[in-house]
Amino acid sequence: MGKLVVANWKMNKTIGEAEEFCSHFDKRAGNYMICCSATLIKPVFDCLKDRSKVGAQNICAYEEGAYTGEISAKMVKDAGADVTILGHSERRHIFNETNDDLRKKLDIANKYGLQVIFCVGETLEEHDNIESVLVNQLEILTKEDLGNLIIAYEPVWAIGTGKVATEEDILVAHKIVKDYVKRNYGNDVKVLYGGSVKPENAAEILKLNCVDGVLVGGASLDPVKFESLIKTANEVL
Ligand code: PGA
């Protein structure tokens, strides 16, 4: 198994486009997951079968009931998702998701056995205080979460901007995250890097020992690029 490549399709693709994507890349390619909109979970699940995990990008903080417009952990699980992203910076910043909301979502994910890809990262203004920003985001985790949790370090200033964090930035941030988790929970945790990862820069990022994989937005929408990222992630080991 190579390092992990996770696609974050964000709010992109119709069912037809998702199916076309799946027919255009080698589903046996390696170690990857596709996190997509709720409408795409079932069609992507049907295309990938037992080859890979399909994931949601968010779940509701409540279990079920009068929450118009929300989608529950039970629903995404029922559609075929084994995993969900939580705490992506677009959710934190555009939809004002707080640590309290995320704590509730983690509890629901645990209850339904969904693996969580928990995103942390600092804005450009916060970069000088990176340790306290990351620790504040990590502090809501409990020992129970860590059984099946992956953390994604995504500097907000590198998401969708074409600006990739330097090797030094990635080493510093991943060390903060891994040390924090080890110190407080005694666990080793897998940490992905995310932020403008593309075929041209993936090898340099994935070859770093502290990087267990990548979370990819823009470049994951194209099946040729996505396949090439998975190939690179297989080769770095
Ligand atoms: P990007 O997005 O690869 O387009 O920068 C990454 C993400 O937001 O997960």
Short mmCIF file of C-alpha atoms and ligand atoms in Angstrom, two decimals:
data_model
loop_
_atom_site.label_atom_id
_atom_site.label_comp_id
_atom_site.label_asym_id
_atom_site.label_seq_id
_atom_site.Cartn_x
_atom_site.Cartn_y
_atom_site.Cartn_z
CA MET A 1 0.00 0.00 0.00
CA GLY A 2 1.41 3.35 -1.00
CA LYS A 3 0.83 6.60 0.81
CA LEU A 4 -2.79 7.75 0.80
CA VAL A 5 -4.31 10.12 -1.77
CA VAL A 6 -7.67 11.61 -0.82
CA ALA A 7 -9.75 13.47 -3.39
CA ASN A 8 -11.82 16.34 -2.07
CA TRP A 9 -14.12 17.15 -4.96
CA LYS A 10 -15.74 19.99 -2.99
CA MET A 11 -19.01 21.17 -4.64
CA ASN A 12 -18.21 19.81 -8.09
CA LYS A 13 -19.57 17.15 -10.47
CA THR A 14 -22.97 15.84 -11.44
CA ILE A 15 -23.74 12.13 -11.20
CA GLY A 16 -22.91 11.72 -14.90
CA GLU A 17 -19.59 13.52 -14.47
CA ALA A 18 -18.69 11.44 -11.44
CA GLU A 19 -19.43 8.23 -13.33
CA GLU A 20 -17.39 9.43 -16.28
CA PHE A 21 -14.48 10.20 -13.94
CA CYS A 22 -14.65 6.70 -12.45
CA SER A 23 -14.70 5.09 -15.90
CA HIS A 24 -11.61 7.08 -16.91
CA PHE A 25 -9.18 6.17 -14.21
CA ASP A 26 -7.78 2.86 -13.11
CA LYS A 27 -9.83 1.96 -10.09
CA ARG A 28 -7.20 -0.56 -9.00
CA ALA A 29 -4.62 2.23 -8.98
CA GLY A 30 -3.65 2.11 -5.29
CA ASN A 31 -4.37 3.68 -1.95
CA TYR A 32 -6.97 6.40 -2.39
CA MET A 33 -10.37 7.69 -1.25
CA ILE A 34 -12.87 9.98 -2.95
CA CYS A 35 -14.74 12.48 -0.78
CA CYS A 36 -17.66 13.92 -2.70
CA SER A 37 -21.02 15.64 -2.37
CA ALA A 38 -23.81 13.60 -0.81
CA THR A 39 -25.57 13.11 -4.18
CA LEU A 40 -22.45 11.40 -5.56
CA ILE A 41 -21.67 8.98 -2.74
CA LYS A 42 -23.89 6.17 -4.02
CA PRO A 43 -22.86 6.41 -7.71
CA VAL A 44 -19.15 6.62 -6.81
CA PHE A 45 -19.55 3.76 -4.35
CA ASP A 46 -21.22 1.66 -7.08
CA CYS A 47 -18.37 2.43 -9.51
CA LEU A 48 -15.53 1.71 -7.08
CA LYS A 49 -17.11 -1.29 -5.35
CA ASP A 50 -14.61 -2.80 -2.92
CA ARG A 51 -11.60 -1.05 -4.46
CA SER A 52 -11.58 2.06 -2.36
CA LYS A 53 -13.36 4.05 0.30
CA VAL A 54 -15.89 6.73 -0.58
CA GLY A 55 -16.32 9.66 1.76
CA ALA A 56 -18.56 12.58 2.61
CA GLN A 57 -17.21 16.10 3.07
CA ASN A 58 -19.31 16.96 6.09
CA ILE A 59 -22.08 15.55 8.29
CA CYS A 60 -24.73 17.19 10.44
CA ALA A 61 -23.94 17.77 14.12
CA TYR A 62 -27.29 16.17 15.00
CA GLU A 63 -28.40 12.62 14.51
CA GLU A 64 -31.79 13.01 12.83
CA GLY A 65 -35.00 14.99 12.87
CA ALA A 66 -36.02 18.58 12.23
CA TYR A 67 -32.80 19.94 10.67
CA THR A 68 -33.93 21.09 7.24
CA GLY A 69 -31.28 20.86 4.57
CA GLU A 70 -28.82 18.80 6.61
CA ILE A 71 -27.43 15.35 5.86
CA SER A 72 -26.76 12.90 8.67
CA ALA A 73 -23.96 10.45 9.36
CA LYS A 74 -26.48 7.62 9.09
CA MET A 75 -27.52 8.82 5.62
CA VAL A 76 -23.99 9.08 4.20
CA LYS A 77 -23.16 5.71 5.69
CA ASP A 78 -26.28 4.23 4.11
CA ALA A 79 -25.25 5.68 0.72
CA GLY A 80 -21.87 3.92 0.94
CA ALA A 81 -19.53 6.33 2.76
CA ASP A 82 -17.00 4.89 5.22
CA VAL A 83 -15.31 8.17 5.91
CA THR A 84 -16.04 11.87 6.22
CA ILE A 85 -13.94 15.00 6.12
CA LEU A 86 -14.61 17.25 9.13
CA GLY A 87 -13.40 20.77 9.85
CA HIS A 88 -12.28 21.71 6.37
CA SER A 89 -11.27 25.38 6.39
CA GLU A 90 -14.03 26.20 3.89
CA ARG A 91 -16.54 24.89 6.44
CA ARG A 92 -14.82 26.72 9.30
CA HIS A 93 -14.53 30.03 7.45
CA ILE A 94 -17.46 30.21 5.00
CA PHE A 95 -20.01 28.35 7.14
CA ASN A 96 -18.67 29.47 10.53
CA GLU A 97 -18.20 25.95 11.82
CA THR A 98 -16.84 26.12 15.38
CA ASN A 99 -14.89 23.77 17.62
CA ASP A 100 -18.16 23.06 19.45
CA ASP A 101 -19.90 22.06 16.22
CA LEU A 102 -16.97 19.86 15.30
CA ARG A 103 -16.98 18.14 18.67
CA LYS A 104 -20.64 17.19 18.13
CA LYS A 105 -19.87 15.97 14.61
CA LEU A 106 -16.97 13.84 15.87
CA ASP A 107 -19.29 12.19 18.40
CA ILE A 108 -21.83 11.36 15.69
CA ALA A 109 -19.10 10.08 13.35
CA ASN A 110 -17.81 7.82 16.14
CA LYS A 111 -21.31 6.58 16.88
CA TYR A 112 -21.86 5.55 13.25
CA GLY A 113 -18.35 4.19 12.74
CA LEU A 114 -17.32 6.74 10.15
CA GLN A 115 -13.60 7.28 9.80
CA VAL A 116 -12.79 11.00 10.06
CA ILE A 117 -10.31 13.08 8.09
CA PHE A 118 -9.98 16.00 10.49
CA CYS A 119 -8.62 19.17 8.88
CA VAL A 120 -6.49 21.73 10.68
CA GLY A 121 -4.57 24.70 9.36
CA GLU A 122 -3.68 28.33 9.87
CA THR A 123 -4.48 31.43 7.82
CA LEU A 124 -1.67 33.63 6.55
CA GLU A 125 -2.24 36.10 9.41
CA GLU A 126 -2.02 33.24 11.91
CA HIS A 127 1.13 31.76 10.42
CA ASP A 128 3.47 33.25 13.07
CA ASN A 129 1.34 31.61 15.77
CA ILE A 130 0.96 28.31 13.99
CA GLU A 131 1.51 26.15 17.07
CA SER A 132 -1.23 27.75 19.17
CA VAL A 133 -3.65 27.79 16.22
CA LEU A 134 -3.15 24.11 15.44
CA VAL A 135 -3.27 23.10 19.11
CA ASN A 136 -6.53 25.03 19.56
CA GLN A 137 -8.02 23.03 16.69
CA LEU A 138 -6.61 19.73 17.98
CA GLU A 139 -7.67 20.28 21.59
CA ILE A 140 -11.23 19.16 20.92
CA LEU A 141 -10.08 15.63 20.08
CA THR A 142 -10.43 12.82 22.59
CA LYS A 143 -8.69 9.49 22.90
CA GLU A 144 -11.81 7.81 21.49
CA ASP A 145 -11.56 9.80 18.24
CA LEU A 146 -8.03 8.68 17.60
CA GLY A 147 -8.78 5.02 16.95
CA ASN A 148 -9.70 5.67 13.36
CA LEU A 149 -8.74 9.27 12.69
CA ILE A 150 -6.57 10.84 10.01
CA ILE A 151 -5.51 14.45 10.36
CA ALA A 152 -5.03 16.69 7.32
CA TYR A 153 -2.78 19.72 7.69
CA GLU A 154 -4.02 22.28 5.20
CA PRO A 155 -2.58 25.79 5.48
CA VAL A 156 -5.52 28.00 4.48
CA TRP A 157 -3.24 30.23 2.39
CA ALA A 158 -2.27 27.25 0.22
CA ILE A 159 -5.78 25.98 -0.59
CA GLY A 160 -6.82 26.63 -4.16
CA THR A 161 -4.24 29.41 -4.47
CA GLY A 162 -1.45 27.60 -6.30
CA LYS A 163 0.86 28.47 -3.35
CA VAL A 164 2.30 25.30 -1.86
CA ALA A 165 3.77 25.25 1.62
CA THR A 166 7.55 24.84 1.65
CA GLU A 167 9.18 21.65 2.86
CA GLU A 168 10.10 23.52 6.05
CA ASP A 169 6.46 24.66 6.60
CA ILE A 170 5.23 21.10 6.20
CA LEU A 171 7.88 19.62 8.51
CA VAL A 172 7.11 22.15 11.23
CA ALA A 173 3.33 21.75 11.04
CA HIS A 174 3.31 17.96 10.83
CA LYS A 175 5.68 17.77 13.80
CA ILE A 176 3.40 20.01 15.85
CA VAL A 177 0.41 17.78 15.05
CA LYS A 178 2.15 14.43 15.55
CA ASP A 179 3.90 15.53 18.75
CA TYR A 180 0.68 16.96 20.18
CA VAL A 181 -1.23 13.74 19.56
CA LYS A 182 1.56 11.54 20.91
CA ARG A 183 2.04 13.71 24.01
CA ASN A 184 -1.64 13.95 24.88
CA TYR A 185 -3.09 10.64 23.74
CA GLY A 186 -0.08 8.38 23.36
CA ASN A 187 -1.09 7.59 19.75
CA ASP A 188 0.70 7.87 16.46
CA VAL A 189 -1.53 9.54 13.90
CA LYS A 190 -1.43 9.69 10.12
CA VAL A 191 -1.11 13.26 8.84
CA LEU A 192 -1.91 14.26 5.26
CA TYR A 193 -0.79 17.48 3.61
CA GLY A 194 -3.30 19.48 1.57
CA GLY A 195 -3.07 22.73 -0.36
CA SER A 196 -2.44 23.07 -4.11
CA VAL A 197 -1.05 19.54 -4.48
CA LYS A 198 -0.75 18.59 -8.14
CA PRO A 199 1.19 16.05 -10.23
CA GLU A 200 4.06 18.54 -10.67
CA ASN A 201 4.76 18.95 -6.94
CA ALA A 202 3.39 15.73 -5.43
CA ALA A 203 6.64 13.72 -5.41
CA GLU A 204 8.50 16.38 -3.44
CA ILE A 205 5.75 16.54 -0.82
CA LEU A 206 5.05 12.81 -0.61
CA LYS A 207 8.70 11.88 -0.20
CA LEU A 208 8.78 13.63 3.20
CA ASN A 209 8.71 11.02 5.99
CA CYS A 210 6.26 13.00 8.07
CA VAL A 211 3.72 13.13 5.20
CA ASP A 212 1.46 10.06 5.19
CA GLY A 213 -0.50 11.17 2.16
CA VAL A 214 -2.19 14.12 0.49
CA LEU A 215 -5.65 15.70 0.46
CA VAL A 216 -6.26 17.09 -3.01
CA GLY A 217 -8.90 19.52 -4.23
CA GLY A 218 -8.51 21.00 -7.72
CA ALA A 219 -6.20 18.36 -9.18
CA SER A 220 -8.45 15.52 -8.00
CA LEU A 221 -11.22 16.56 -10.39
CA ASP A 222 -9.28 15.34 -13.41
CA PRO A 223 -9.00 11.53 -13.64
CA VAL A 224 -5.61 11.67 -15.40
CA LYS A 225 -4.12 13.94 -12.73
CA PHE A 226 -5.70 11.94 -9.93
CA GLU A 227 -4.32 8.69 -11.27
CA SER A 228 -0.89 10.22 -11.62
CA LEU A 229 -1.00 11.40 -7.98
CA ILE A 230 -1.86 7.88 -6.81
CA LYS A 231 0.99 6.47 -8.90
CA THR A 232 3.41 8.95 -7.34
CA ALA A 233 2.15 8.08 -3.85
CA ASN A 234 2.80 4.40 -4.60
CA GLU A 235 6.30 5.05 -5.85
CA VAL A 236 7.65 7.12 -2.95
CA LEU A 237 7.68 4.18 -0.56
P1 PGA B 1 -6.62 22.37 -3.42
O1 PGA B 1 -7.64 22.04 -2.22
O2 PGA B 1 -5.87 21.10 -3.72
O3 PGA B 1 -7.51 22.80 -4.55
O4 PGA B 1 -5.72 23.46 -2.94
C1 PGA B 1 -7.25 21.21 -1.15
C2 PGA B 1 -8.38 21.12 -0.15
O5 PGA B 1 -9.05 22.13 0.08
O6 PGA B 1 -8.62 20.05 0.44
#
